[in-house]
Amino acid sequence: MQLRLFHLSMKPNNNKKNGKNSSFDPQVFLDTAGISRKIAEYRRGESVFAQGDAADSVMYVQQGGVKFSVVNGSGKEAVVAMFGPSDFFGEGCMAGQAVRMGTATAITPTTILVMEKNELLRVLHSQHELSDHFIRYMLAHNIRVEEDLVDQLFNSSEKRLARTLLLLARYGKQDQPIRILPKVSQETLASMVGTTRSRVNFFMNKFRKLGFIEYNGKIKVNKSLLTVVLHE
Amino acid sequence: MQLRLFHLSMKPNNNKKNGKNSSFDPQVFLDTAGISRKIAEYRRGESVFAQGDAADSVMYVQQGGVKFSVVNGSGKEAVVAMFGPSDFFGEGCMAGQAVRMGTATAITPTTILVMEKNELLRVLHSQHELSDHFIRYMLAHNIRVEEDLVDQLFNSSEKRLARTLLLLARYGKQDQPIRILPKVSQETLASMVGTTRSRVNFFMNKFRKLGFIEYNGKIKVNKSLLTVVLHE
DNA sequence: AATTGACTGTTCTCTTTTGCACATTCTTAG
DNA sequence: CTAAGAATGTGCAAAAGAGAACAGTCAATT
């Protein structure tokens, strides 16, 4: 049983959100500094690290997508975040977390740059562009997590599902009123929204009847209609 | 009506959590760099900034305590975080947030160092100790918020209240099995836990009957007993 | 001492949400 | 093509929580 996705930070395929700096790649900075780093490839479903593993490296997604989930004592699972190209994850070890707080799993074929935490810390001092990118990522990540918290606190599961669908829709084709979502099961949606599958099923059918979404396998979202749900 | 405290990051009065670096003070770095910064004083209840205000500065708490809360369309309020000495807040503007996402209010007499965001960004490049401190704060803040999210997702309001009381107990005298909490109303507790006051009252009396806490005005927490609540 | 306002104790009803259970419909590996 | 495993569609009883109302307590002010 899964519970809740804290936030979606998987980005659309444009790295050009900063105007300049569109082709930022930490690897070149690590190369010039002669830093220990390696590139790892994962297949769909493969685990990058598991909850409880020793933590001494920071990951940087070059290609693909990764979900980060936490399991509690009762076996419930919550999808805490999803990461895409140019996202860092596993950076908690830099603040002294000795073990991984959750499990990172590739959801598509994924290429990851693995950096030893102490060396990354050191390089951040000398490589301003890397440092800027890292800080910017951290700030954005913070904002995202806090937004998810606010969503969780203020809104019902119906609204949270609507919001989650709209967030997922960002990764479909851009600038179209109707977006096709990446393939996700209702079970996964439940873990993203923070509710049960039966609840997700109920609302999905409700949204469908109202014409806010349609699906036969691929989920299609009518953004403007679904947005109405968010405003009561 | 209030809703939910995302996390408590108000620290006990020891700045020595990093072993070295116990007397870190960003002000000296700003001084040496000739940066525009000012020191502001606030009385209890005074607002540092309000939701919707233009955002172009970052705050650093020197003394006191600040609560950060968000109000939604229906007038519900959630206490998103509490900040204490050596915490930054309002740093979202560094990631492009143009307005404040919530209201910051002093909860005790408070001294705050205000830094213009662009100048702070610039100084982070040249002042490694400030940069380290900032990054460490960001990472710790992230971890804290994610822990709150996990707590919110996995636990009932009863457990969340127990956890909140234990967190608040950290600010009482150290190393004693029974701690006295700072004065908080049940209304405020409700906003910290993310539930209603009647619910808080119900559980507070339950905890009291079970001997986990006692109060006549001051709330006293028996840590080891209350911790039991967290583990079912 | 009386009044005011904030906080607490208590109760009750109405929703929302969970937790199951089970049938049905896809998918896919063999 | 077919059987097995996933994913989906329903329904329902029980639990948890929201919201609101109201009386009692306490502290501070005038």
Coordinates of C-alpha atoms (C1' of nucleotides) in Angstrom, one line a residue:
Chain A
M1 CA 0.0 0.0 0.0
Q2 CA 1.4 3.4 -0.9
L3 CA 0.6 6.7 0.5
R4 CA 1.8 10.0 -0.8
L5 CA 3.9 11.8 -3.2
F6 CA 5.4 14.8 -1.6
H7 CA 6.2 16.6 -4.7
L8 CA 7.0 16.3 -8.4
S9 CA 10.2 17.9 -9.4
M10 CA 10.7 16.0 -12.6
K11 CA 11.1 18.7 -15.1
P12 CA 10.0 19.0 -18.7
N13 CA 12.9 18.6 -21.1
N14 CA 13.9 22.2 -21.1
N15 CA 16.9 23.1 -19.1
K16 CA 16.7 26.6 -20.2
K17 CA 14.6 27.9 -17.3
N18 CA 17.4 30.2 -16.2
G19 CA 17.8 32.0 -19.5
K20 CA 21.5 31.6 -19.7
N21 CA 23.0 28.5 -18.3
S22 CA 20.9 26.2 -20.4
S23 CA 23.5 23.5 -20.8
F24 CA 24.7 23.3 -17.2
D25 CA 26.5 20.0 -16.5
P26 CA 28.1 19.4 -13.1
Q27 CA 30.3 16.8 -14.7
V28 CA 32.5 19.3 -16.4
F29 CA 33.2 20.9 -13.0
L30 CA 33.9 17.7 -11.4
D31 CA 36.2 16.7 -14.3
T32 CA 38.2 19.9 -14.1
A33 CA 38.6 19.5 -10.3
G34 CA 39.6 15.9 -10.7
I35 CA 36.9 14.7 -8.4
S36 CA 35.9 11.2 -7.7
R37 CA 32.6 10.7 -9.5
K38 CA 31.1 8.0 -11.6
I39 CA 28.2 7.6 -14.0
A40 CA 25.7 4.8 -13.3
E41 CA 22.9 3.5 -15.5
Y42 CA 19.7 2.0 -14.3
R43 CA 16.9 0.1 -15.9
R44 CA 13.2 0.8 -15.2
G45 CA 12.5 -0.6 -11.7
E46 CA 16.1 -0.8 -10.7
S47 CA 16.9 0.6 -7.2
V48 CA 19.5 3.3 -7.0
F49 CA 19.8 3.0 -3.2
A50 CA 17.5 1.6 -0.5
Q51 CA 16.2 2.9 2.7
G52 CA 18.7 2.3 5.4
D53 CA 21.7 2.1 3.2
A54 CA 24.8 3.9 4.2
A55 CA 24.8 7.4 2.7
D56 CA 27.9 9.2 1.6
S57 CA 27.2 10.3 -2.0
V58 CA 24.9 12.7 -3.8
M59 CA 23.1 11.9 -7.0
Y60 CA 22.6 14.1 -10.0
V61 CA 20.1 13.0 -12.7
Q62 CA 21.4 13.3 -16.2
Q63 CA 18.6 11.4 -18.0
G64 CA 15.5 9.6 -17.0
G65 CA 13.4 9.7 -13.9
V66 CA 13.6 8.5 -10.3
K67 CA 11.0 8.1 -7.6
F68 CA 11.9 8.4 -4.0
S69 CA 9.7 6.6 -1.5
V70 CA 9.6 5.9 2.2
V71 CA 8.2 2.9 4.0
N72 CA 7.0 3.0 7.5
G73 CA 6.8 0.3 10.2
S74 CA 3.4 -0.9 9.0
G75 CA 4.7 -1.4 5.5
K76 CA 2.8 1.6 4.1
E77 CA 4.7 3.3 1.4
A78 CA 4.7 7.0 0.5
V79 CA 6.2 8.4 -2.7
V80 CA 8.1 11.3 -1.4
A81 CA 9.4 12.9 -4.6
M82 CA 10.1 12.3 -8.2
F83 CA 13.3 13.5 -9.8
G84 CA 14.2 14.2 -13.4
P85 CA 17.1 15.6 -15.4
S86 CA 19.2 18.2 -13.6
D87 CA 17.7 17.3 -10.2
F88 CA 19.9 16.4 -7.3
F89 CA 18.9 13.9 -4.7
G90 CA 20.3 12.0 -1.8
E91 CA 21.8 15.3 -0.6
G92 CA 20.6 14.8 2.9
C93 CA 24.0 13.0 3.7
M94 CA 25.7 16.4 3.3
A95 CA 23.8 17.6 6.4
G96 CA 24.9 14.6 8.4
Q97 CA 22.3 11.9 7.5
A98 CA 24.3 8.7 7.8
V99 CA 21.7 6.5 6.1
R100 CA 19.2 6.9 3.3
M101 CA 15.8 7.9 4.6
G102 CA 14.1 6.2 1.7
T103 CA 14.4 4.1 -1.4
A104 CA 15.3 5.6 -4.8
T105 CA 14.0 3.7 -7.8
A106 CA 14.4 4.4 -11.5
I107 CA 11.1 4.7 -13.2
T108 CA 12.6 4.9 -16.7
P109 CA 16.0 4.0 -18.0
T110 CA 18.1 6.5 -16.1
T111 CA 21.6 7.9 -16.1
I112 CA 22.9 9.2 -12.8
L113 CA 26.1 11.1 -11.8
V114 CA 27.3 9.9 -8.4
M115 CA 29.4 12.3 -6.4
E116 CA 31.1 11.6 -3.1
K117 CA 29.6 14.1 -0.6
N118 CA 32.8 15.5 0.9
E119 CA 34.3 16.1 -2.5
L120 CA 31.2 17.8 -3.6
L121 CA 31.2 20.0 -0.6
R122 CA 34.8 21.0 -1.4
V123 CA 34.1 21.7 -5.0
L124 CA 31.1 23.9 -4.2
H125 CA 33.7 26.4 -2.9
S126 CA 35.7 26.8 -6.0
Q127 CA 33.1 26.2 -8.7
H128 CA 30.6 29.1 -8.5
E129 CA 28.4 27.9 -11.3
L130 CA 28.0 24.5 -9.7
S131 CA 27.4 26.1 -6.4
D132 CA 24.8 28.5 -7.8
H133 CA 23.1 25.6 -9.5
F134 CA 23.1 23.5 -6.3
I135 CA 21.7 26.4 -4.2
R136 CA 19.1 27.2 -6.7
Y137 CA 18.1 23.6 -6.8
M138 CA 17.9 23.4 -3.0
L139 CA 15.8 26.5 -2.8
A140 CA 13.4 25.3 -5.5
H141 CA 13.2 21.9 -3.8
N142 CA 12.3 23.6 -0.5
I143 CA 9.6 25.6 -2.1
R144 CA 8.1 22.6 -3.8
V145 CA 8.0 20.5 -0.6
E146 CA 6.4 23.4 1.3
E147 CA 3.8 23.8 -1.4
D148 CA 3.0 20.1 -1.2
L149 CA 2.6 20.5 2.6
V150 CA 0.3 23.4 2.2
D151 CA -1.7 21.4 -0.3
Q152 CA -1.8 18.5 2.0
L153 CA -3.0 20.7 4.9
F154 CA -5.6 22.9 3.2
N155 CA -7.1 20.6 0.7
S156 CA -9.2 17.5 0.5
S157 CA -8.0 14.4 -1.2
E158 CA -10.2 15.2 -4.1
K159 CA -8.4 18.5 -4.7
R160 CA -5.0 16.9 -4.1
L161 CA -5.7 14.4 -6.8
A162 CA -6.7 17.1 -9.2
R163 CA -3.6 19.0 -8.4
T164 CA -1.4 15.9 -8.8
L165 CA -3.0 15.2 -12.2
L166 CA -2.3 18.8 -13.3
L167 CA 1.3 18.5 -12.1
L168 CA 1.8 15.3 -14.0
A169 CA 0.3 16.9 -17.0
R170 CA 3.2 19.3 -17.1
Y171 CA 5.3 16.5 -18.5
G172 CA 3.2 15.9 -21.5
K173 CA 3.3 18.0 -24.6
Q174 CA 3.5 21.7 -23.8
D175 CA 1.0 24.5 -24.5
Q176 CA -2.0 22.4 -25.2
P177 CA -5.2 22.5 -23.3
I178 CA -5.4 18.7 -23.2
R179 CA -2.3 16.8 -22.0
I180 CA -1.5 13.1 -22.0
L181 CA 0.0 11.9 -18.7
P182 CA 2.8 9.5 -18.2
K183 CA 1.5 6.0 -17.4
V184 CA 0.7 5.8 -13.7
S185 CA -1.6 3.3 -12.0
Q186 CA -4.3 4.4 -9.6
E187 CA -2.3 2.7 -6.9
T188 CA 0.6 5.0 -7.6
L189 CA -1.7 8.0 -7.8
A190 CA -3.0 7.1 -4.4
S191 CA 0.6 7.1 -3.1
M192 CA 1.2 10.5 -4.7
V193 CA -2.0 12.0 -3.4
G194 CA -1.8 10.5 0.1
T195 CA -5.0 8.4 0.1
T196 CA -6.3 5.0 -0.8
R197 CA -6.7 3.5 -4.2
S198 CA -10.5 3.2 -3.8
R199 CA -10.6 6.9 -3.2
V200 CA -8.6 7.6 -6.3
N201 CA -10.8 5.3 -8.3
F202 CA -13.9 7.1 -7.0
F203 CA -12.6 10.6 -7.9
M204 CA -11.1 9.5 -11.3
N205 CA -14.5 8.3 -12.3
K206 CA -16.1 11.4 -11.0
F207 CA -13.7 13.6 -13.0
R208 CA -14.4 11.4 -16.0
K209 CA -18.1 11.7 -15.8
L210 CA -17.7 15.5 -15.4
G211 CA -15.5 15.5 -18.6
F212 CA -12.5 16.8 -16.7
I213 CA -10.4 13.9 -17.8
E214 CA -10.7 10.9 -20.1
Y215 CA -8.9 7.7 -20.2
N216 CA -8.8 4.3 -21.8
G217 CA -5.2 3.5 -20.7
K218 CA -3.6 6.9 -21.4
I219 CA -4.9 9.5 -19.1
K220 CA -5.8 12.8 -20.8
V221 CA -6.4 15.9 -18.7
N222 CA -8.4 19.0 -19.7
K223 CA -6.4 21.5 -17.8
S224 CA -8.9 24.4 -17.6
L225 CA -11.7 22.2 -16.6
L226 CA -9.8 20.3 -14.0
T227 CA -8.4 23.5 -12.6
V228 CA -11.9 24.4 -11.6
V229 CA -11.8 21.6 -9.0
L230 CA -9.0 23.4 -7.2
H231 CA -11.1 26.5 -6.7
E232 CA -14.0 24.7 -5.0
Chain B
M1 CA -8.8 29.2 12.8
Q2 CA -5.3 27.7 12.4
L3 CA -4.2 24.6 10.8
R4 CA -0.8 23.1 10.8
L5 CA 2.8 23.6 11.8
F6 CA 5.0 22.2 9.2
H7 CA 8.1 22.0 11.3
L8 CA 9.8 23.4 14.4
S9 CA 13.2 24.6 13.6
M10 CA 13.6 26.8 16.6
K11 CA 16.8 25.6 18.2
P12 CA 17.7 25.3 21.8
N13 CA 20.2 28.0 22.8
N14 CA 23.3 26.0 21.7
N15 CA 24.8 27.2 18.5
K16 CA 27.5 24.6 18.9
K17 CA 25.9 21.8 17.0
N18 CA 28.7 21.8 14.4
G19 CA 31.4 21.3 16.9
K20 CA 33.5 24.1 15.6
N21 CA 31.9 27.2 14.2
S22 CA 30.0 27.7 17.4
S23 CA 29.9 31.5 17.2
F24 CA 29.1 31.9 13.5
D25 CA 27.6 35.2 12.7
P26 CA 26.8 36.2 9.1
Q27 CA 27.0 39.8 10.1
V28 CA 30.8 39.9 10.2
F29 CA 30.9 38.6 6.6
L30 CA 28.5 41.1 5.5
D31 CA 30.5 43.8 7.2
T32 CA 33.8 42.8 5.6
A33 CA 32.1 42.8 2.2
G34 CA 30.5 46.2 2.8
I35 CA 27.1 44.7 2.1
S36 CA 23.8 46.5 2.6
R37 CA 22.2 44.9 5.6
K38 CA 20.3 46.2 8.5
I39 CA 19.3 44.9 11.9
A40 CA 15.6 45.1 12.9
E41 CA 14.0 44.6 16.2
Y42 CA 10.5 43.3 16.7
R43 CA 8.2 43.0 19.7
R44 CA 6.0 40.0 20.5
G45 CA 3.2 39.8 17.9
E46 CA 4.8 42.2 15.5
S47 CA 4.9 41.2 11.9
V48 CA 8.2 40.9 10.1
F49 CA 6.6 40.7 6.7
A50 CA 3.1 39.7 5.5
Q51 CA 1.8 37.3 2.9
G52 CA 1.8 39.0 -0.5
D53 CA 4.5 41.6 0.4
A54 CA 7.2 42.1 -2.2
A55 CA 10.1 39.8 -1.5
D56 CA 13.7 40.9 -2.1
S57 CA 15.4 40.2 1.2
V58 CA 16.5 37.3 3.3
M59 CA 16.2 37.2 7.1
Y60 CA 18.6 35.8 9.6
V61 CA 17.4 35.4 13.2
Q62 CA 19.9 36.6 15.7
Q63 CA 17.7 36.4 18.8
G64 CA 14.1 35.5 19.5
G65 CA 11.6 33.4 17.7
V66 CA 9.4 33.8 14.6
K67 CA 6.4 31.9 13.4
F68 CA 5.7 31.6 9.7
S69 CA 2.1 31.0 8.7
V70 CA 0.0 30.8 5.6
V71 CA -3.6 31.7 5.2
N72 CA -5.7 30.2 2.4
G73 CA -8.8 31.5 0.6
S74 CA -11.2 30.4 3.3
G75 CA -9.3 32.2 6.0
K76 CA -7.8 29.0 7.5
E77 CA -4.3 29.5 8.9
A78 CA -1.5 27.0 9.0
V79 CA 1.7 27.6 11.0
V80 CA 4.2 26.5 8.5
A81 CA 7.4 26.8 10.5
M82 CA 9.0 28.4 13.5
F83 CA 12.4 29.9 13.4
G84 CA 14.9 30.6 16.1
P85 CA 18.5 31.9 16.5
S86 CA 20.8 31.1 13.5
D87 CA 17.9 30.2 11.2
F88 CA 17.4 31.9 7.9
F89 CA 13.9 32.5 6.5
G90 CA 12.4 34.3 3.6
E91 CA 15.0 32.8 1.3
G92 CA 12.4 31.8 -1.2
C93 CA 13.0 35.1 -3.0
M94 CA 16.5 33.9 -3.9
A95 CA 14.8 31.3 -6.1
G96 CA 12.6 33.8 -7.8
Q97 CA 9.6 34.1 -5.6
A98 CA 8.5 37.7 -6.1
V99 CA 6.2 37.9 -3.1
R100 CA 6.1 36.4 0.4
M101 CA 4.2 33.2 0.5
G102 CA 3.2 33.7 4.1
T103 CA 3.3 36.0 7.1
A104 CA 6.2 36.0 9.5
T105 CA 5.4 37.1 13.1
A106 CA 7.7 37.5 16.1
I107 CA 6.5 35.3 19.0
T108 CA 9.0 36.9 21.4
P109 CA 11.2 40.0 21.3
T110 CA 13.3 39.3 18.3
T111 CA 16.4 40.7 16.5
I112 CA 16.7 40.0 12.8
L113 CA 19.4 40.6 10.3
V114 CA 18.0 41.7 6.9
M115 CA 20.0 41.0 3.8
E116 CA 19.3 42.1 0.3
K117 CA 18.9 38.9 -1.7
N118 CA 21.2 39.8 -4.7
E119 CA 24.0 40.9 -2.4
L120 CA 23.6 37.8 -0.3
L121 CA 23.9 35.7 -3.5
R122 CA 27.0 37.6 -4.4
V123 CA 28.6 37.2 -1.0
L124 CA 28.0 33.5 -0.9
H125 CA 30.6 33.2 -3.6
S126 CA 33.4 34.8 -1.7
Q127 CA 32.6 33.9 1.9
H128 CA 33.0 30.2 2.3
E129 CA 32.0 30.0 5.9
L130 CA 28.8 31.9 5.2
S131 CA 28.1 29.8 2.2
D132 CA 28.7 26.6 4.2
H133 CA 26.4 27.8 6.9
F134 CA 23.7 28.7 4.4
I135 CA 23.9 25.4 2.6
R136 CA 23.9 23.5 5.8
Y137 CA 20.9 25.4 7.0
M138 CA 19.1 24.7 3.7
L139 CA 19.8 21.0 3.9
A140 CA 18.7 20.8 7.5
H141 CA 15.5 22.8 6.7
N142 CA 14.7 20.4 3.8
I143 CA 15.1 17.4 6.0
R144 CA 12.9 18.9 8.6
V145 CA 10.1 19.7 6.3
E146 CA 10.3 16.3 4.7
E147 CA 10.1 14.7 8.1
D148 CA 7.0 16.8 8.9
L149 CA 5.5 15.6 5.6
V150 CA 6.2 12.0 6.4
D151 CA 4.7 12.5 9.9
Q152 CA 1.6 14.1 8.3
L153 CA 1.2 11.3 5.9
F154 CA 1.8 8.3 8.0
N155 CA 0.4 9.3 11.4
S156 CA -2.9 10.1 12.9
S157 CA -3.6 13.4 14.5
E158 CA -3.1 11.8 17.9
K159 CA 0.4 10.8 17.0
R160 CA 1.2 14.1 15.4
L161 CA 0.2 15.9 18.6
A162 CA 2.4 13.6 20.6
R163 CA 5.3 14.3 18.2
T164 CA 4.7 18.1 18.3
L165 CA 4.7 18.1 22.1
L166 CA 8.0 16.2 22.1
L167 CA 9.5 18.6 19.6
L168 CA 8.4 21.5 21.7
A169 CA 9.8 19.8 24.8
R170 CA 13.2 20.1 23.2
Y171 CA 13.2 23.8 24.1
G172 CA 12.8 23.2 27.8
K173 CA 15.6 22.2 30.1
Q174 CA 17.9 19.6 28.5
D175 CA 18.5 16.1 29.7
Q176 CA 15.6 15.7 32.0
P177 CA 12.9 13.1 31.6
I178 CA 10.2 15.7 32.3
R179 CA 10.2 19.0 30.3
I180 CA 8.3 22.1 30.6
L181 CA 6.9 23.5 27.4
P182 CA 6.8 27.1 26.2
K183 CA 3.3 28.5 26.7
V184 CA 1.1 27.5 23.8
S185 CA -2.7 27.5 23.6
Q186 CA -4.6 24.5 22.4
E187 CA -5.6 26.6 19.5
T188 CA -2.0 27.1 18.5
L189 CA -1.3 23.4 19.1
A190 CA -4.1 22.6 16.7
S191 CA -2.5 24.7 14.0
M192 CA 0.8 23.0 14.6
V193 CA -0.6 19.5 14.4
G194 CA -3.0 20.2 11.6
T195 CA -6.3 19.5 13.3
T196 CA -9.0 21.2 15.3
R197 CA -8.9 22.5 18.8
S198 CA -11.5 20.1 20.0
R199 CA -9.4 17.3 18.8
V200 CA -6.3 18.7 20.6
N201 CA -8.3 19.1 23.7
F202 CA -9.6 15.5 23.5
F203 CA -6.1 14.1 23.2
M204 CA -4.5 16.4 25.7
N205 CA -6.9 15.1 28.3
K206 CA -6.4 11.6 27.2
F207 CA -2.6 12.0 27.6
R208 CA -3.1 13.6 30.9
K209 CA -5.3 10.8 32.2
L210 CA -2.7 8.3 31.1
G211 CA 0.0 10.3 32.9
F212 CA 1.9 11.1 29.8
I213 CA 1.6 14.9 30.4
E214 CA 0.4 17.1 33.2
Y215 CA -0.6 20.7 33.2
N216 CA -2.2 23.5 35.1
G217 CA -1.0 26.2 32.9
K218 CA 2.5 25.1 32.2
I219 CA 2.5 21.9 30.2
K220 CA 4.9 19.2 31.5
V221 CA 5.8 16.3 29.3
N222 CA 7.1 12.9 30.4
K223 CA 9.2 12.1 27.3
S224 CA 9.6 8.4 27.7
L225 CA 5.9 7.8 28.3
L226 CA 4.7 10.1 25.5
T227 CA 7.1 8.5 23.1
V228 CA 5.2 5.3 23.6
V229 CA 2.3 7.0 21.7
L230 CA 4.4 7.3 18.6
H231 CA 5.0 3.6 18.4
E232 CA 1.4 2.6 18.4
Chain C
dA1 C1' -15.2 43.5 42.9
dA2 C1' -17.0 43.3 38.4
dT3 C1' -16.3 42.8 33.6
dT4 C1' -14.1 41.4 29.7
dG5 C1' -11.7 38.3 26.8
dA6 C1' -9.0 34.4 26.1
dC7 C1' -8.7 29.7 26.9
dT8 C1' -10.4 25.1 28.2
dG9 C1' -13.7 21.1 28.8
dT10 C1' -17.3 18.7 26.7
dT11 C1' -20.7 17.0 23.6
dC12 C1' -23.0 16.0 19.3
dT13 C1' -23.8 15.6 14.4
dC14 C1' -22.3 15.3 9.8
dT15 C1' -18.5 14.2 6.5
dT16 C1' -14.6 12.3 4.9
dT17 C1' -11.7 8.6 4.8
dT18 C1' -10.2 4.1 5.5
dG19 C1' -10.0 -0.8 5.0
dC20 C1' -11.9 -4.6 3.0
dA21 C1' -13.9 -7.7 -0.2
dC22 C1' -14.9 -9.2 -4.6
dA23 C1' -16.0 -9.1 -9.6
dT24 C1' -14.3 -7.5 -13.9
dT25 C1' -11.2 -6.0 -17.3
dC26 C1' -6.7 -5.3 -19.1
dT27 C1' -1.7 -7.0 -20.2
dT28 C1' 1.7 -9.8 -21.0
dA29 C1' 4.9 -13.6 -20.6
dG30 C1' 5.1 -18.2 -22.0
Chain D
dC1 C1' -3.6 -18.2 -27.7
dT2 C1' -4.0 -18.5 -23.0
dA3 C1' -3.2 -18.5 -18.2
dA4 C1' -1.5 -15.6 -14.5
dG5 C1' -0.8 -11.2 -12.7
dA6 C1' -2.0 -6.3 -12.7
dA7 C1' -5.0 -2.9 -12.7
dT8 C1' -9.7 -1.3 -12.3
dG9 C1' -14.7 -0.7 -10.9
dT10 C1' -17.9 -1.1 -7.0
dG11 C1' -20.0 -1.3 -2.6
dC12 C1' -20.1 -1.0 2.3
dA13 C1' -19.2 -0.9 7.4
dA14 C1' -16.4 1.2 10.7
dA15 C1' -13.2 4.7 12.1
dA16 C1' -11.4 9.2 12.2
dG17 C1' -11.9 13.8 11.8
dA18 C1' -14.3 18.4 11.1
dG19 C1' -17.2 21.9 12.8
dA20 C1' -20.0 24.1 15.8
dA21 C1' -22.1 25.1 20.0
dC22 C1' -22.1 26.2 24.8
dA23 C1' -20.8 26.3 29.6
dG24 C1' -17.0 26.7 32.8
dT25 C1' -12.4 28.6 34.3
dC26 C1' -8.8 31.8 34.6
dA27 C1' -6.3 36.2 34.4
dA28 C1' -6.0 40.8 33.7
dT29 C1' -8.0 45.4 33.6
dT30 C1' -10.5 49.0 35.1

